[in-house]
Amino acid sequence: MKESINNYEDLLEMLDALLREPAPFWNEFYTDRDKGVPFFSNKPDENLVSYFEKEWLRPGKVLELGCGPGRNALYFSELTCEVDAVDLSETSLKWATERAKEKGADIRFIQKNIFDLEIGEGSYDIVYDSGCFHHIAPHRKMSYIDLVSKALKPGGHFAITCFIEGGALGGADLSDWDVYRKRSLMGGLGFTEEKLRTIFKDFKELEIRKMNAAAPSSNVFGVNGLWTALFKKNK
Ligand SMILES: C[S@@+](CC[C@H](N)C(=O)[O-])C[C@H]1O[C@@H](n2cnc3c(N)ncnc32)[C@H](O)[C@@H]1O
């Protein structure tokens, strides 16, 4: 029955329909590769590199959510991780696939909405998200947490970078209800440290800190305005 709400999924889809459809926006976003978007540079996040340098993370099976043109997926792959990298944008994955081919990297790129993934329980050692979660609407937050939790093995790690509320990159200061009043995520939701702790309370917090800015000459990516956080799934 069209436009009838008979189950929880129907309700989520109705709420999705109040907001911008993501795929056309992101496909257009990646059409001009020279437009000077900082994360278009092919460098891994400085926090991600630091987790491996400190041996908080070790190579294993990785699921990347919203991988874009693949800069972090490539880094995982260089470290001998087995990588499944998901994004709903065809244009981003075209770029990511080209980058992987240039490096001879064997990465499984999956063009899907993360909520349409079929994932076996406990399939991954690491789930990574750089800049996807802050584009996820509040009504999908519970599904997102369930997805991360289901994907991870017991003791597996989840790491995320997301906008600081009112930070250098915007980071909209909106209540969850405001998103539906405005019918917009206003360029991406901002978070406080407390909000992140509350959302990911079922995981063990290993580190929450601001991303360190990196010089353009650096071989890592780092900008002001982002939180970086590393959590562990309980055994
Ligand atoms: C800010 S970009 C970050 C890209 C990449 N992680 C990076 O840092 O270079 C956010 C990405 O999330 C993807 N995305 C947003 N919502 C998504 C969803 N529901 N399912 C899959 N991908 C999604 C977008 O297509 C976009 O490529």
PDB file of N, CA and C in Angstrom, residues 117-192:
ATOM      1  N   LEU A 117      22.933  -2.828   3.603  1.00  0.00           N
ATOM      2  CA  LEU A 117      23.970  -3.870   3.610  1.00  0.00           C
ATOM      3  C   LEU A 117      23.453  -5.127   4.293  1.00  0.00           C
ATOM      4  N   GLU A 118      23.867  -6.262   3.775  1.00  0.00           N
ATOM      5  CA  GLU A 118      23.557  -7.514   4.480  1.00  0.00           C
ATOM      6  C   GLU A 118      24.857  -8.025   5.069  1.00  0.00           C
ATOM      7  N   ILE A 119      24.947  -7.929   6.367  1.00  0.00           N
ATOM      8  CA  ILE A 119      26.225  -8.225   7.023  1.00  0.00           C
ATOM      9  C   ILE A 119      26.055  -9.380   7.998  1.00  0.00           C
ATOM     10  N   GLY A 120      26.972 -10.300   7.938  1.00  0.00           N
ATOM     11  CA  GLY A 120      26.949 -11.404   8.897  1.00  0.00           C
ATOM     12  C   GLY A 120      27.396 -10.905  10.267  1.00  0.00           C
ATOM     13  N   GLU A 121      26.795 -11.442  11.296  1.00  0.00           N
ATOM     14  CA  GLU A 121      27.131 -11.078  12.684  1.00  0.00           C
ATOM     15  C   GLU A 121      28.627 -11.281  12.944  1.00  0.00           C
ATOM     16  N   GLY A 122      29.283 -10.264  13.475  1.00  0.00           N
ATOM     17  CA  GLY A 122      30.692 -10.405  13.886  1.00  0.00           C
ATOM     18  C   GLY A 122      31.659 -10.657  12.735  1.00  0.00           C
ATOM     19  N   SER A 123      31.462  -9.960  11.602  1.00  0.00           N
ATOM     20  CA  SER A 123      32.308 -10.224  10.429  1.00  0.00           C
ATOM     21  C   SER A 123      33.599  -9.403  10.415  1.00  0.00           C
ATOM     22  N   TYR A 124      33.662  -8.329  11.170  1.00  0.00           N
ATOM     23  CA  TYR A 124      34.784  -7.379  10.992  1.00  0.00           C
ATOM     24  C   TYR A 124      35.545  -7.124  12.297  1.00  0.00           C
ATOM     25  N   ASP A 125      36.858  -6.859  12.117  1.00  0.00           N
ATOM     26  CA  ASP A 125      37.699  -6.449  13.254  1.00  0.00           C
ATOM     27  C   ASP A 125      37.582  -4.952  13.487  1.00  0.00           C
ATOM     28  N   ILE A 126      37.367  -4.201  12.398  1.00  0.00           N
ATOM     29  CA  ILE A 126      37.337  -2.733  12.485  1.00  0.00           C
ATOM     30  C   ILE A 126      36.182  -2.210  11.626  1.00  0.00           C
ATOM     31  N   VAL A 127      35.414  -1.275  12.186  1.00  0.00           N
ATOM     32  CA  VAL A 127      34.471  -0.492  11.368  1.00  0.00           C
ATOM     33  C   VAL A 127      34.966   0.953  11.424  1.00  0.00           C
ATOM     34  N   TYR A 128      35.135   1.574  10.253  1.00  0.00           N
ATOM     35  CA  TYR A 128      35.647   2.943  10.194  1.00  0.00           C
ATOM     36  C   TYR A 128      34.661   3.845   9.468  1.00  0.00           C
ATOM     37  N   ASP A 129      34.510   5.042  10.000  1.00  0.00           N
ATOM     38  CA  ASP A 129      33.620   6.034   9.384  1.00  0.00           C
ATOM     39  C   ASP A 129      34.281   7.396   9.481  1.00  0.00           C
ATOM     40  N   SER A 130      34.653   7.950   8.341  1.00  0.00           N
ATOM     41  CA  SER A 130      35.204   9.304   8.330  1.00  0.00           C
ATOM     42  C   SER A 130      34.214  10.202   7.602  1.00  0.00           C
ATOM     43  N   GLY A 131      33.386  10.883   8.367  1.00  0.00           N
ATOM     44  CA  GLY A 131      32.516  11.911   7.778  1.00  0.00           C
ATOM     45  C   GLY A 131      31.207  11.435   7.193  1.00  0.00           C
ATOM     46  N   CYS A 132      30.806  10.194   7.478  1.00  0.00           N
ATOM     47  CA  CYS A 132      29.501   9.714   6.976  1.00  0.00           C
ATOM     48  C   CYS A 132      28.422   9.920   8.042  1.00  0.00           C
ATOM     49  N   PHE A 133      28.723   9.550   9.283  1.00  0.00           N
ATOM     50  CA  PHE A 133      27.695   9.566  10.337  1.00  0.00           C
ATOM     51  C   PHE A 133      27.020  10.930  10.492  1.00  0.00           C
ATOM     52  N   HIS A 134      27.788  12.023  10.317  1.00  0.00           N
ATOM     53  CA  HIS A 134      27.145  13.336  10.520  1.00  0.00           C
ATOM     54  C   HIS A 134      26.174  13.690   9.391  1.00  0.00           C
ATOM     55  N   HIS A 135      26.142  12.858   8.351  1.00  0.00           N
ATOM     56  CA  HIS A 135      25.131  13.036   7.286  1.00  0.00           C
ATOM     57  C   HIS A 135      23.971  12.041   7.433  1.00  0.00           C
ATOM     58  N   ILE A 136      23.948  11.328   8.530  1.00  0.00           N
ATOM     59  CA  ILE A 136      22.879  10.350   8.763  1.00  0.00           C
ATOM     60  C   ILE A 136      21.793  11.012   9.623  1.00  0.00           C
ATOM     61  N   ALA A 137      20.548  10.902   9.185  1.00  0.00           N
ATOM     62  CA  ALA A 137      19.444  11.553   9.905  1.00  0.00           C
ATOM     63  C   ALA A 137      19.197  10.857  11.245  1.00  0.00           C
ATOM     64  N   PRO A 138      18.713  11.629  12.231  1.00  0.00           N
ATOM     65  CA  PRO A 138      18.536  11.063  13.579  1.00  0.00           C
ATOM     66  C   PRO A 138      17.689   9.793  13.634  1.00  0.00           C
ATOM     67  N   HIS A 139      16.666   9.683  12.771  1.00  0.00           N
ATOM     68  CA  HIS A 139      15.819   8.478  12.857  1.00  0.00           C
ATOM     69  C   HIS A 139      16.558   7.221  12.403  1.00  0.00           C
ATOM     70  N   ARG A 140      17.742   7.391  11.799  1.00  0.00           N
ATOM     71  CA  ARG A 140      18.539   6.237  11.361  1.00  0.00           C
ATOM     72  C   ARG A 140      19.666   5.921  12.357  1.00  0.00           C
ATOM     73  N   LYS A 141      19.744   6.747  13.425  1.00  0.00           N
ATOM     74  CA  LYS A 141      20.851   6.592  14.392  1.00  0.00           C
ATOM     75  C   LYS A 141      20.851   5.194  15.041  1.00  0.00           C
ATOM     76  N   MET A 142      19.664   4.734  15.435  1.00  0.00           N
ATOM     77  CA  MET A 142      19.596   3.421  16.097  1.00  0.00           C
ATOM     78  C   MET A 142      20.021   2.316  15.126  1.00  0.00           C
ATOM     79  N   SER A 143      19.591   2.455  13.851  1.00  0.00           N
ATOM     80  CA  SER A 143      19.982   1.443  12.861  1.00  0.00           C
ATOM     81  C   SER A 143      21.491   1.473  12.657  1.00  0.00           C
ATOM     82  N   TYR A 144      22.069   2.695  12.688  1.00  0.00           N
ATOM     83  CA  TYR A 144      23.517   2.845  12.498  1.00  0.00           C
ATOM     84  C   TYR A 144      24.269   2.117  13.625  1.00  0.00           C
ATOM     85  N   ILE A 145      23.836   2.349  14.864  1.00  0.00           N
ATOM     86  CA  ILE A 145      24.508   1.715  16.010  1.00  0.00           C
ATOM     87  C   ILE A 145      24.371   0.184  15.910  1.00  0.00           C
ATOM     88  N   ASP A 146      23.177  -0.269  15.538  1.00  0.00           N
ATOM     89  CA  ASP A 146      22.958  -1.726  15.384  1.00  0.00           C
ATOM     90  C   ASP A 146      23.863  -2.295  14.292  1.00  0.00           C
ATOM     91  N   LEU A 147      24.010  -1.522  13.209  1.00  0.00           N
ATOM     92  CA  LEU A 147      24.852  -1.968  12.092  1.00  0.00           C
ATOM     93  C   LEU A 147      26.301  -2.138  12.552  1.00  0.00           C
ATOM     94  N   VAL A 148      26.822  -1.120  13.242  1.00  0.00           N
ATOM     95  CA  VAL A 148      28.221  -1.182  13.712  1.00  0.00           C
ATOM     96  C   VAL A 148      28.390  -2.353  14.672  1.00  0.00           C
ATOM     97  N   SER A 149      27.444  -2.473  15.594  1.00  0.00           N
ATOM     98  CA  SER A 149      27.535  -3.513  16.607  1.00  0.00           C
ATOM     99  C   SER A 149      27.463  -4.905  15.975  1.00  0.00           C
ATOM    100  N   LYS A 150      26.551  -5.063  15.027  1.00  0.00           N
ATOM    101  CA  LYS A 150      26.404  -6.368  14.364  1.00  0.00           C
ATOM    102  C   LYS A 150      27.657  -6.698  13.543  1.00  0.00           C
ATOM    103  N   ALA A 151      28.188  -5.696  12.843  1.00  0.00           N
ATOM    104  CA  ALA A 151      29.327  -5.936  11.948  1.00  0.00           C
ATOM    105  C   ALA A 151      30.584  -6.363  12.718  1.00  0.00           C
ATOM    106  N   LEU A 152      30.749  -5.826  13.938  1.00  0.00           N
ATOM    107  CA  LEU A 152      32.003  -6.062  14.668  1.00  0.00           C
ATOM    108  C   LEU A 152      32.046  -7.406  15.371  1.00  0.00           C
ATOM    109  N   LYS A 153      33.247  -7.979  15.363  1.00  0.00           N
ATOM    110  CA  LYS A 153      33.505  -9.144  16.211  1.00  0.00           C
ATOM    111  C   LYS A 153      33.533  -8.672  17.658  1.00  0.00           C
ATOM    112  N   PRO A 154      33.303  -9.550  18.628  1.00  0.00           N
ATOM    113  CA  PRO A 154      33.502  -9.148  20.023  1.00  0.00           C
ATOM    114  C   PRO A 154      34.935  -8.638  20.193  1.00  0.00           C
ATOM    115  N   GLY A 155      35.105  -7.499  20.841  1.00  0.00           N
ATOM    116  CA  GLY A 155      36.443  -6.920  21.016  1.00  0.00           C
ATOM    117  C   GLY A 155      36.921  -6.127  19.805  1.00  0.00           C
ATOM    118  N   GLY A 156      36.078  -6.048  18.759  1.00  0.00           N
ATOM    119  CA  GLY A 156      36.442  -5.275  17.561  1.00  0.00           C
ATOM    120  C   GLY A 156      36.369  -3.772  17.813  1.00  0.00           C
ATOM    121  N   HIS A 157      36.962  -3.013  16.904  1.00  0.00           N
ATOM    122  CA  HIS A 157      37.063  -1.555  17.101  1.00  0.00           C
ATOM    123  C   HIS A 157      36.199  -0.782  16.112  1.00  0.00           C
ATOM    124  N   PHE A 158      35.659   0.323  16.602  1.00  0.00           N
ATOM    125  CA  PHE A 158      34.893   1.253  15.769  1.00  0.00           C
ATOM    126  C   PHE A 158      35.532   2.621  15.923  1.00  0.00           C
ATOM    127  N   ALA A 159      35.876   3.249  14.791  1.00  0.00           N
ATOM    128  CA  ALA A 159      36.457   4.598  14.855  1.00  0.00           C
ATOM    129  C   ALA A 159      35.692   5.514  13.925  1.00  0.00           C
ATOM    130  N   ILE A 160      35.600   6.765  14.344  1.00  0.00           N
ATOM    131  CA  ILE A 160      34.763   7.724  13.612  1.00  0.00           C
ATOM    132  C   ILE A 160      35.399   9.107  13.645  1.00  0.00           C
ATOM    133  N   THR A 161      35.216   9.860  12.555  1.00  0.00           N
ATOM    134  CA  THR A 161      35.477  11.296  12.609  1.00  0.00           C
ATOM    135  C   THR A 161      34.157  11.980  12.228  1.00  0.00           C
ATOM    136  N   CYS A 162      33.808  13.025  12.961  1.00  0.00           N
ATOM    137  CA  CYS A 162      32.545  13.726  12.671  1.00  0.00           C
ATOM    138  C   CYS A 162      32.655  15.181  13.121  1.00  0.00           C
ATOM    139  N   PHE A 163      31.727  15.994  12.622  1.00  0.00           N
ATOM    140  CA  PHE A 163      31.773  17.436  12.883  1.00  0.00           C
ATOM    141  C   PHE A 163      31.647  17.775  14.372  1.00  0.00           C
ATOM    142  N   ILE A 164      32.447  18.733  14.790  1.00  0.00           N
ATOM    143  CA  ILE A 164      32.286  19.356  16.106  1.00  0.00           C
ATOM    144  C   ILE A 164      31.133  20.353  15.990  1.00  0.00           C
ATOM    145  N   GLU A 165      30.222  20.317  16.939  1.00  0.00           N
ATOM    146  CA  GLU A 165      29.080  21.235  16.936  1.00  0.00           C
ATOM    147  C   GLU A 165      29.570  22.689  16.940  1.00  0.00           C
ATOM    148  N   GLY A 166      29.155  23.448  15.950  1.00  0.00           N
ATOM    149  CA  GLY A 166      29.567  24.852  15.846  1.00  0.00           C
ATOM    150  C   GLY A 166      31.061  25.015  15.586  1.00  0.00           C
ATOM    151  N   GLY A 167      31.704  23.994  15.056  1.00  0.00           N
ATOM    152  CA  GLY A 167      33.155  24.015  14.852  1.00  0.00           C
ATOM    153  C   GLY A 167      33.553  24.680  13.540  1.00  0.00           C
ATOM    154  N   ALA A 168      34.838  24.561  13.213  1.00  0.00           N
ATOM    155  CA  ALA A 168      35.398  25.255  12.041  1.00  0.00           C
ATOM    156  C   ALA A 168      34.763  24.798  10.728  1.00  0.00           C
ATOM    157  N   LEU A 169      34.155  23.612  10.709  1.00  0.00           N
ATOM    158  CA  LEU A 169      33.557  23.108   9.457  1.00  0.00           C
ATOM    159  C   LEU A 169      32.033  23.220   9.457  1.00  0.00           C
ATOM    160  N   GLY A 170      31.502  23.984  10.407  1.00  0.00           N
ATOM    161  CA  GLY A 170      30.038  24.120  10.480  1.00  0.00           C
ATOM    162  C   GLY A 170      29.527  23.295  11.636  1.00  0.00           C
ATOM    163  N   GLY A 171      29.140  22.059  11.354  1.00  0.00           N
ATOM    164  CA  GLY A 171      28.656  21.185  12.432  1.00  0.00           C
ATOM    165  C   GLY A 171      27.389  21.745  13.047  1.00  0.00           C
ATOM    166  N   ALA A 172      26.261  21.496  12.365  1.00  0.00           N
ATOM    167  CA  ALA A 172      24.996  22.133  12.766  1.00  0.00           C
ATOM    168  C   ALA A 172      24.615  21.797  14.202  1.00  0.00           C
ATOM    169  N   ASP A 173      24.242  22.844  14.931  1.00  0.00           N
ATOM    170  CA  ASP A 173      23.794  22.704  16.317  1.00  0.00           C
ATOM    171  C   ASP A 173      22.265  22.598  16.293  1.00  0.00           C
ATOM    172  N   LEU A 174      21.775  21.402  16.037  1.00  0.00           N
ATOM    173  CA  LEU A 174      20.332  21.171  15.900  1.00  0.00           C
ATOM    174  C   LEU A 174      19.925  20.056  16.848  1.00  0.00           C
ATOM    175  N   SER A 175      18.741  20.180  17.438  1.00  0.00           N
ATOM    176  CA  SER A 175      18.225  19.018  18.165  1.00  0.00           C
ATOM    177  C   SER A 175      17.736  18.021  17.112  1.00  0.00           C
ATOM    178  N   ASP A 176      17.554  16.790  17.517  1.00  0.00           N
ATOM    179  CA  ASP A 176      17.053  15.792  16.566  1.00  0.00           C
ATOM    180  C   ASP A 176      15.688  16.240  16.007  1.00  0.00           C
ATOM    181  N   TRP A 177      14.844  16.792  16.857  1.00  0.00           N
ATOM    182  CA  TRP A 177      13.516  17.237  16.395  1.00  0.00           C
ATOM    183  C   TRP A 177      13.636  18.371  15.381  1.00  0.00           C
ATOM    184  N   ASP A 178      14.627  19.259  15.596  1.00  0.00           N
ATOM    185  CA  ASP A 178      14.817  20.399  14.675  1.00  0.00           C
ATOM    186  C   ASP A 178      15.075  19.944  13.236  1.00  0.00           C
ATOM    187  N   VAL A 179      15.749  18.805  13.102  1.00  0.00           N
ATOM    188  CA  VAL A 179      16.058  18.295  11.753  1.00  0.00           C
ATOM    189  C   VAL A 179      14.759  18.155  10.953  1.00  0.00           C
ATOM    190  N   TYR A 180      13.695  17.695  11.622  1.00  0.00           N
ATOM    191  CA  TYR A 180      12.423  17.461  10.916  1.00  0.00           C
ATOM    192  C   TYR A 180      11.605  18.755  10.803  1.00  0.00           C
ATOM    193  N   ARG A 181      11.785  19.673  11.765  1.00  0.00           N
ATOM    194  CA  ARG A 181      11.129  20.985  11.635  1.00  0.00           C
ATOM    195  C   ARG A 181      11.703  21.715  10.431  1.00  0.00           C
ATOM    196  N   LYS A 182      13.035  21.622  10.277  1.00  0.00           N
ATOM    197  CA  LYS A 182      13.705  22.335   9.187  1.00  0.00           C
ATOM    198  C   LYS A 182      13.754  21.496   7.913  1.00  0.00           C
ATOM    199  N   ARG A 183      13.490  20.216   8.060  1.00  0.00           N
ATOM    200  CA  ARG A 183      13.605  19.250   6.958  1.00  0.00           C
ATOM    201  C   ARG A 183      14.994  19.310   6.321  1.00  0.00           C
ATOM    202  N   SER A 184      16.001  19.408   7.181  1.00  0.00           N
ATOM    203  CA  SER A 184      17.377  19.500   6.685  1.00  0.00           C
ATOM    204  C   SER A 184      18.380  19.165   7.796  1.00  0.00           C
ATOM    205  N   LEU A 185      19.523  18.602   7.393  1.00  0.00           N
ATOM    206  CA  LEU A 185      20.629  18.389   8.343  1.00  0.00           C
ATOM    207  C   LEU A 185      21.584  19.581   8.301  1.00  0.00           C
ATOM    208  N   MET A 186      21.203  20.599   7.555  1.00  0.00           N
ATOM    209  CA  MET A 186      21.954  21.856   7.485  1.00  0.00           C
ATOM    210  C   MET A 186      23.450  21.617   7.213  1.00  0.00           C
ATOM    211  N   GLY A 187      23.740  20.786   6.236  1.00  0.00           N
ATOM    212  CA  GLY A 187      25.132  20.567   5.830  1.00  0.00           C
ATOM    213  C   GLY A 187      25.870  19.543   6.659  1.00  0.00           C
ATOM    214  N   GLY A 188      25.220  18.995   7.671  1.00  0.00           N
ATOM    215  CA  GLY A 188      25.867  17.955   8.497  1.00  0.00           C
ATOM    216  C   GLY A 188      25.738  18.284   9.972  1.00  0.00           C
ATOM    217  N   LEU A 189      25.371  17.286  10.749  1.00  0.00           N
ATOM    218  CA  LEU A 189      25.114  17.496  12.175  1.00  0.00           C
ATOM    219  C   LEU A 189      26.415  17.644  12.958  1.00  0.00           C
ATOM    220  N   GLY A 190      26.393  18.544  13.925  1.00  0.00           N
ATOM    221  CA  GLY A 190      27.551  18.708  14.809  1.00  0.00           C
ATOM    222  C   GLY A 190      27.312  17.947  16.112  1.00  0.00           C
ATOM    223  N   PHE A 191      28.404  17.550  16.746  1.00  0.00           N
ATOM    224  CA  PHE A 191      28.306  16.786  17.991  1.00  0.00           C
ATOM    225  C   PHE A 191      29.183  17.419  19.060  1.00  0.00           C
ATOM    226  N   THR A 192      28.785  17.181  20.311  1.00  0.00           N
ATOM    227  CA  THR A 192      29.662  17.504  21.431  1.00  0.00           C
ATOM    228  C   THR A 192      30.269  16.167  21.875  1.00  0.00           C
TER     229      THR A 192
END
